[in-house]
Short mmCIF file of C-alpha atoms in Angstrom, two decimals:
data_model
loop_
_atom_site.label_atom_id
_atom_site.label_comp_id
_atom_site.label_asym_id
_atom_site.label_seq_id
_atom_site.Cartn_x
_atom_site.Cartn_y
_atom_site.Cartn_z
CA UNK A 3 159.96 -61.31 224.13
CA UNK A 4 159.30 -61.68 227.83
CA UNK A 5 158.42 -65.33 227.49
CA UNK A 6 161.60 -66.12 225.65
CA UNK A 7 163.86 -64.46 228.28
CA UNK A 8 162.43 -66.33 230.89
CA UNK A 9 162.50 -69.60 229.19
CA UNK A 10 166.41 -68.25 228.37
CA UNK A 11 166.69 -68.50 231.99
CA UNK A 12 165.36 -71.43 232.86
CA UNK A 13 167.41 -73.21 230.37
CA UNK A 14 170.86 -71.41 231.46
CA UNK A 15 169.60 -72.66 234.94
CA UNK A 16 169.33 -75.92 233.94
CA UNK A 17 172.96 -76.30 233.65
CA UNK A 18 174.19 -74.94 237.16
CA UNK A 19 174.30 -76.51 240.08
CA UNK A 20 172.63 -74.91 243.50
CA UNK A 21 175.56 -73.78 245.51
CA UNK A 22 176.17 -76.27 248.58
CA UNK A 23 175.12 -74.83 251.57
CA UNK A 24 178.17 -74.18 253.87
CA UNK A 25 179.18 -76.16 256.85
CA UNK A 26 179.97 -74.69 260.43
CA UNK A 27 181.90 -77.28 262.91
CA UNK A 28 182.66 -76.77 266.25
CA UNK A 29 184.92 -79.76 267.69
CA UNK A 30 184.73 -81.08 271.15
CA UNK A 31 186.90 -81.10 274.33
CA UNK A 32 190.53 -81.43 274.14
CA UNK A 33 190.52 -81.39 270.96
CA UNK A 34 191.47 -78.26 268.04
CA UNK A 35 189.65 -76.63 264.64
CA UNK A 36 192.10 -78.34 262.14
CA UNK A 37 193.31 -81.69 263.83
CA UNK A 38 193.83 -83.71 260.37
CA UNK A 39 192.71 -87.36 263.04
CA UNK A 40 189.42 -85.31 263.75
CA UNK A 41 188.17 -82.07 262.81
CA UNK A 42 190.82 -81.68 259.65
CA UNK A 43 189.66 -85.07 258.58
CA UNK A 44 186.05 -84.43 258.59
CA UNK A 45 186.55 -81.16 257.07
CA UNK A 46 188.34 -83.34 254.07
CA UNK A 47 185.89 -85.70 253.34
CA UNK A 48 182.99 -83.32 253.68
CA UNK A 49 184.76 -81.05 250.86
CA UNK A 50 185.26 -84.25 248.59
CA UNK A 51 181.70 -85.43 248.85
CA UNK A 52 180.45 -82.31 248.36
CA UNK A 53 182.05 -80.45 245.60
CA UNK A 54 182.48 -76.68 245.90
CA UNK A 55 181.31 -76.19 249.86
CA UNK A 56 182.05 -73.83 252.46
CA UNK A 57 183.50 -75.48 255.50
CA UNK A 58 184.44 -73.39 258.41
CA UNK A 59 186.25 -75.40 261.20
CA UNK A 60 185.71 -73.18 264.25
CA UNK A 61 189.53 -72.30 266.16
CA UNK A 62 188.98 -70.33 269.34
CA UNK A 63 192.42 -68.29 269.86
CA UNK A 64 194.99 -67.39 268.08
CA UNK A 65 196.52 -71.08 267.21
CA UNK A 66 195.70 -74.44 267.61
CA UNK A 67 197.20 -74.91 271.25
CA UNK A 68 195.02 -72.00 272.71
CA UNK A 69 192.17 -73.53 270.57
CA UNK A 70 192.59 -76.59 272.64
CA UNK A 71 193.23 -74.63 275.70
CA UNK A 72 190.19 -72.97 275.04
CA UNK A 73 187.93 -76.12 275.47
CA UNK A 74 188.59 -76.33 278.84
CA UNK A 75 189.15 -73.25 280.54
CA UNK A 76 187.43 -70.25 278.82
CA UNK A 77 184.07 -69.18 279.55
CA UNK A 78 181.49 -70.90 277.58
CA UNK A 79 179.53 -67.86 277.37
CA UNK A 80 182.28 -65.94 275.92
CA UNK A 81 183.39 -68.36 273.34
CA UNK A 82 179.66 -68.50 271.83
CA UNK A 83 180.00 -64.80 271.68
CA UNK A 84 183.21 -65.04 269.87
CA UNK A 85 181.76 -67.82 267.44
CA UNK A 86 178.60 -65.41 267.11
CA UNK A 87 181.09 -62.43 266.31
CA UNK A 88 182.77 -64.72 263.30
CA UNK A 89 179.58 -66.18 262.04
CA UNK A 90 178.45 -62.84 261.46
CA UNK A 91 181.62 -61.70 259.87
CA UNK A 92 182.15 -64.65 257.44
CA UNK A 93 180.95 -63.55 254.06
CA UNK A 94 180.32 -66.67 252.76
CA UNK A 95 177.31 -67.40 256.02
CA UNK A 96 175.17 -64.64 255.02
CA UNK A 97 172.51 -66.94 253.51
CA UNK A 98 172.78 -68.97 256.10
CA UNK A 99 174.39 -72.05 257.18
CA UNK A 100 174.74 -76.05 258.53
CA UNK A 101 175.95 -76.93 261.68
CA UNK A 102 177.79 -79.77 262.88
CA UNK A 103 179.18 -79.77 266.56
CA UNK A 104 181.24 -83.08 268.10
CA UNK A 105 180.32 -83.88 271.94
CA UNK A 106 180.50 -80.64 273.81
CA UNK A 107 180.55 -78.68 270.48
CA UNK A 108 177.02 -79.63 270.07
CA UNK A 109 175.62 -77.72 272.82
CA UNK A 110 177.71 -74.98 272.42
CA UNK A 111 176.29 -74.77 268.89
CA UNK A 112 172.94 -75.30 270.18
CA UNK A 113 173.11 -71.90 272.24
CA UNK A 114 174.83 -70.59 268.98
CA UNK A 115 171.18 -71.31 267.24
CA UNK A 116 169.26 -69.90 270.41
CA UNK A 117 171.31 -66.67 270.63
CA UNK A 118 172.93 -65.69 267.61
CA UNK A 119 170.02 -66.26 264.86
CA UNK A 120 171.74 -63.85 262.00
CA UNK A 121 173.34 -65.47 260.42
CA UNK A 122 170.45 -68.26 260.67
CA UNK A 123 171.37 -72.00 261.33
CA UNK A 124 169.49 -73.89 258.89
CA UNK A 125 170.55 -77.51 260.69
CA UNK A 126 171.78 -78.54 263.66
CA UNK A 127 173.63 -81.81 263.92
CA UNK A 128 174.85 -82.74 267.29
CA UNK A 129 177.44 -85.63 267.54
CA UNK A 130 178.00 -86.91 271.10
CA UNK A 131 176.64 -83.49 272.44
CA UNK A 132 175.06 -83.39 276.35
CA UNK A 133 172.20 -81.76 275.69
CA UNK A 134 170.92 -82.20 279.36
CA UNK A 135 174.22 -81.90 280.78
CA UNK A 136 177.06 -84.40 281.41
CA UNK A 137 180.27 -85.55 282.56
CA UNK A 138 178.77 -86.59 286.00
CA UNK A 139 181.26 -88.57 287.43
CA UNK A 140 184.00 -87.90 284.58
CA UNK A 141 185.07 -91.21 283.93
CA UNK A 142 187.62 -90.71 280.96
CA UNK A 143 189.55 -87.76 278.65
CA UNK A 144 190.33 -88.06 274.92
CA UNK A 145 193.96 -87.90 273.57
CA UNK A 146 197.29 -86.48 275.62
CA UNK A 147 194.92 -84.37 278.12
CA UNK A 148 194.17 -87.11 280.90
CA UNK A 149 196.32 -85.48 283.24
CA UNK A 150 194.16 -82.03 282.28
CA UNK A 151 191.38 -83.86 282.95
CA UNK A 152 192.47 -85.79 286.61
CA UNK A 153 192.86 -81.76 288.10
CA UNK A 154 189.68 -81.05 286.65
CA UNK A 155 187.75 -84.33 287.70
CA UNK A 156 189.11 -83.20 290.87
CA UNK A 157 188.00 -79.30 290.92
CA UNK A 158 184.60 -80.32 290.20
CA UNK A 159 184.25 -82.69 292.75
CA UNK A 160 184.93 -79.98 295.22
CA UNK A 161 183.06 -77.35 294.32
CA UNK A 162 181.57 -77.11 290.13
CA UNK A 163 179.05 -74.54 291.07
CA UNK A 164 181.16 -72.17 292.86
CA UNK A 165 181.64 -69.03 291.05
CA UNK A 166 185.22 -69.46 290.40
CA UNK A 167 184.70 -72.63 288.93
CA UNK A 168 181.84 -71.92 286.88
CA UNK A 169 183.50 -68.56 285.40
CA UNK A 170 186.73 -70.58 284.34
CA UNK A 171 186.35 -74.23 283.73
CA UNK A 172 184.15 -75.40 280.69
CA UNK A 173 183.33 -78.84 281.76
CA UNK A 174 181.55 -77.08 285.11
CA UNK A 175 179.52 -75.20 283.25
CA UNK A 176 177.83 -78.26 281.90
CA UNK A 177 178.28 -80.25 284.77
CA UNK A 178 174.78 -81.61 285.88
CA UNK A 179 174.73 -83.04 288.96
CA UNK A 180 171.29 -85.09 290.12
CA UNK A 181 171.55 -85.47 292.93
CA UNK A 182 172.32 -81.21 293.56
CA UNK A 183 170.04 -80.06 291.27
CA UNK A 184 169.01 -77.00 292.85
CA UNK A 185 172.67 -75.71 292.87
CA UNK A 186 172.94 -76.59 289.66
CA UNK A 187 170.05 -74.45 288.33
CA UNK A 188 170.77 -71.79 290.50
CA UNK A 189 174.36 -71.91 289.69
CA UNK A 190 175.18 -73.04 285.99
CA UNK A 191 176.21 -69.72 284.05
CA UNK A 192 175.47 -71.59 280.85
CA UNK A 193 173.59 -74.98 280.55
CA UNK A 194 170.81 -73.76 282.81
CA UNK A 195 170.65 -70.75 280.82
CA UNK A 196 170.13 -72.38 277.21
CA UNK A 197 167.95 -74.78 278.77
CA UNK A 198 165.77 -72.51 280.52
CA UNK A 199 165.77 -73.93 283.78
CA UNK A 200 165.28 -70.75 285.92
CA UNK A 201 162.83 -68.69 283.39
CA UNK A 202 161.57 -69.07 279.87
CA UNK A 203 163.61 -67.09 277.40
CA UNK A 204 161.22 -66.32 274.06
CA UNK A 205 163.89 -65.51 272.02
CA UNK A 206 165.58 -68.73 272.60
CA UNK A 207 162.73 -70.94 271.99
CA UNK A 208 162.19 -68.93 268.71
CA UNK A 209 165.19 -68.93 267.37
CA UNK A 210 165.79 -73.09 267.66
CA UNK A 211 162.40 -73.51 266.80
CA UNK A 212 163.16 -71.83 263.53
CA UNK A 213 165.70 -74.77 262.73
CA UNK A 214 164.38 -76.90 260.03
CA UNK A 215 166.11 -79.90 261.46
CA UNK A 216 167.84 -81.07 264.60
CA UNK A 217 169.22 -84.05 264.49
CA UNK A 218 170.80 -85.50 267.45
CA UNK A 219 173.30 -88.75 267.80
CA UNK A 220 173.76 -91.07 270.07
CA UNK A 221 176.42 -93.42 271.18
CA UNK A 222 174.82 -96.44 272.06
CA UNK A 223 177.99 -97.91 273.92
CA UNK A 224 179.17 -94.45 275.62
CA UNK A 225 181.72 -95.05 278.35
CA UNK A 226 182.46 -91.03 278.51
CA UNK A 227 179.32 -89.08 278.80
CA UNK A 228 177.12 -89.92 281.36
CA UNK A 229 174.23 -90.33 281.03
CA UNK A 230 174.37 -91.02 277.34
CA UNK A 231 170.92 -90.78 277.14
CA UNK A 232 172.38 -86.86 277.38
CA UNK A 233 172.76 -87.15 274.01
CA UNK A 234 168.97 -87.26 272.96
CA UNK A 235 168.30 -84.79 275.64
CA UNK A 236 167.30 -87.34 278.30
CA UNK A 237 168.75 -87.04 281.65
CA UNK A 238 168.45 -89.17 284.97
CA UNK A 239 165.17 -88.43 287.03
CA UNK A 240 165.73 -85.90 289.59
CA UNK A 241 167.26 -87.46 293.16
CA UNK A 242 169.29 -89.84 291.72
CA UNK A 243 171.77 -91.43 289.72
CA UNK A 244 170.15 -94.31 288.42
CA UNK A 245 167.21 -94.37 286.69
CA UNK A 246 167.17 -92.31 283.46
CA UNK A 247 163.92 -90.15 281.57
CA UNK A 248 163.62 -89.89 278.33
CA UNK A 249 163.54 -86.18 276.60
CA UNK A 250 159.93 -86.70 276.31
CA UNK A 251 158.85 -87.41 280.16
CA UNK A 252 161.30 -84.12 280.80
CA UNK A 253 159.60 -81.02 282.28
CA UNK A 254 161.77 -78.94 279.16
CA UNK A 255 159.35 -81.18 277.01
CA UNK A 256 156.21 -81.56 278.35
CA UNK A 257 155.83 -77.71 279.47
CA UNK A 258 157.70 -77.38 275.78
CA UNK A 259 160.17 -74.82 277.76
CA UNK A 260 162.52 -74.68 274.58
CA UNK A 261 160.23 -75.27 271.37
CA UNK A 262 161.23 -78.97 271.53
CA UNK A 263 157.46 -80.65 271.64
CA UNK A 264 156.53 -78.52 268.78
CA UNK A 265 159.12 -79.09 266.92
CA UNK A 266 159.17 -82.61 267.17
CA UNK A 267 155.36 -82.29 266.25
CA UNK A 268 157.05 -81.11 263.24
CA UNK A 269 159.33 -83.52 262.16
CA UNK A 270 162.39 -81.31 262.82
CA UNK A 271 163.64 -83.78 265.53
CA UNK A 272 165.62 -86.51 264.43
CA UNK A 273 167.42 -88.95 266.93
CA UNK A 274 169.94 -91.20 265.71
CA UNK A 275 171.76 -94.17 267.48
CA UNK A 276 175.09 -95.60 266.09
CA UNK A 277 177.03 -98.47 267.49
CA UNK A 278 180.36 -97.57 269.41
CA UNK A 279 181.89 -95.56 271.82
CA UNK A 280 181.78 -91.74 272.57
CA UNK A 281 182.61 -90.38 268.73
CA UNK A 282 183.31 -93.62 267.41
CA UNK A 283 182.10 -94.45 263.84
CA UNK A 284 182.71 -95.15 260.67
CA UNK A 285 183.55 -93.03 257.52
CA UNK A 286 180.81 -95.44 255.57
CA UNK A 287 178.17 -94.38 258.39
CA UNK A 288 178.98 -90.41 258.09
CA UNK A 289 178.11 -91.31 254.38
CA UNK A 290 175.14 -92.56 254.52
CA UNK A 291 173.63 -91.24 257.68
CA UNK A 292 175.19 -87.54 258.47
CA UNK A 293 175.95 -86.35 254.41
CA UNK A 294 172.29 -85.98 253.77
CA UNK A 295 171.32 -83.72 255.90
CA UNK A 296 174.25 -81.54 254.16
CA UNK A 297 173.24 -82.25 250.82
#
């Protein structure tokens, strides 16, 4: 009798589908949770290629215009709490979760997996994100924000790692200067932090480490984040603003500060390069490259 229930089972299993794992997205700078020409869209075609999935479209605030506030002037720090605080809220997370953050969103999601492991982040994907820091020099600003970002291109020209800077504009806090980088690690409230630049945080390195994947994109024509090379967790070589290092010739790598070395040992590293400029692609390449690591 035991035999036949289980082999009941097995059949009844036969004709259901696993439930899709859900999908977190954070979106990047100037930019809001339900956009339908960004974050809206993707959420769309991720729930049409996927039948029956969770997808969570992160809005900081109470509406869409404090959302977009939000990326630039509130405290990093805070807003991963508040993410943290919803993740763990969300009924449908509990068994864990995807992630998919867009340029600055991927580092804040990054610190999401380092700090906040319940619920747990099964993948990271990171679109555009500045792992190692970025906007150095701030060249350009997406959409209607330009004249946001001239006063803040400004402000962190004349002082990014003052306190008053750091505590209330977002772009400071990964600002990344080369050429200051003892400021900057003594400074930064939040991308020194996640990347342990001024002490090795355990819990950190475990809890990214227990990703099964993190896949990181590339721009290969970037004209907005600089370095791009950011974007696979490269930065330029201490001193200067020239040549670049690759994540691999990085102190965070070779004295495996974060878990990375091992876990590209591992296979759990994935870099990927796509033609065009800062979040610039395709709907056919999201297919085909970004769905399976959804699926």
């Amino acid at each position: 009798m035991a035999a036949l229930r289980v082999a009941v089972l097995v059949l009844l299993g036969l004709g259901c589908a696993a439930a899709a794992v859900p999908l977190v997205i954070w979106h990047g700078m100037g930019d809001s949770c339900c956009n339908p020409q960004s974050m809206g869209y993707i959420k769309k075609i991720v729930e049409n290629k996927i039948p029956g999935i969770y997808v969570l479209s992160l809005k900081i605030g109470s509406n869409l215009i404090q959302d977009m506030e939000n990326s630039f002037f509130m405290n990093v720090n805070d807003q991963v709490t508040e993410v943290c605080s919803q993740l763990a809220q969300d009924p449908h997370l509990k068994g864990g979760y995807n992630a998919m953050g867009f340029s600055q969103g991927g580092q804040f999601l990054r610190a999401v997996a380092q700090r906040c492991p319940s619920p747990p982040m099964l993948n990271l994907i990171s679109i555009g994100g500045q792992h190692q820091g970025s906007v150095y020099g701030f060249p350009r600003c997406p959409g209607e924000s330009s004249h946001i970002c001239d006063w803040i291109r400004k402000t962190l020209d004349l002082g990014a790692y003052t306190q008053a800077v750091q505590e209330h504009l977002v772009q400071a806090e990964y600002w990344h200067n080369p050429l200051k980088e003892e400021d900057y690690r003594k400074s930064s409230i939040f991308l020194a932090d996640i990347n342990q630049e001024r002490g090795i945080n355990e819990t950190y390195k475990k809890n990214l480490m227990a990703l099964k994947k993190f896949v990181m994109v590339k721009f290969l024509n970037d004209t907005m984040v600089d370095p791009p090379i950011s974007e696979w967790f490269g930065f330029y070589e201490s001193g200067q603003a020239k040549e670049t290092i690759p994540l691999k010739e990085t102190l965070l790598y070779t004295e495996d500060r974060l878990g990375l070395q091992e876990m590209d040992k591992a296979g759990k590293l994935v870099f990927l390069g796509v033609q065009g400029d800062h979040l610039h692609f395709s709907e056919e390449w999201f297919y085909t490259t970004i769905l399976p690591f959804l699926q």
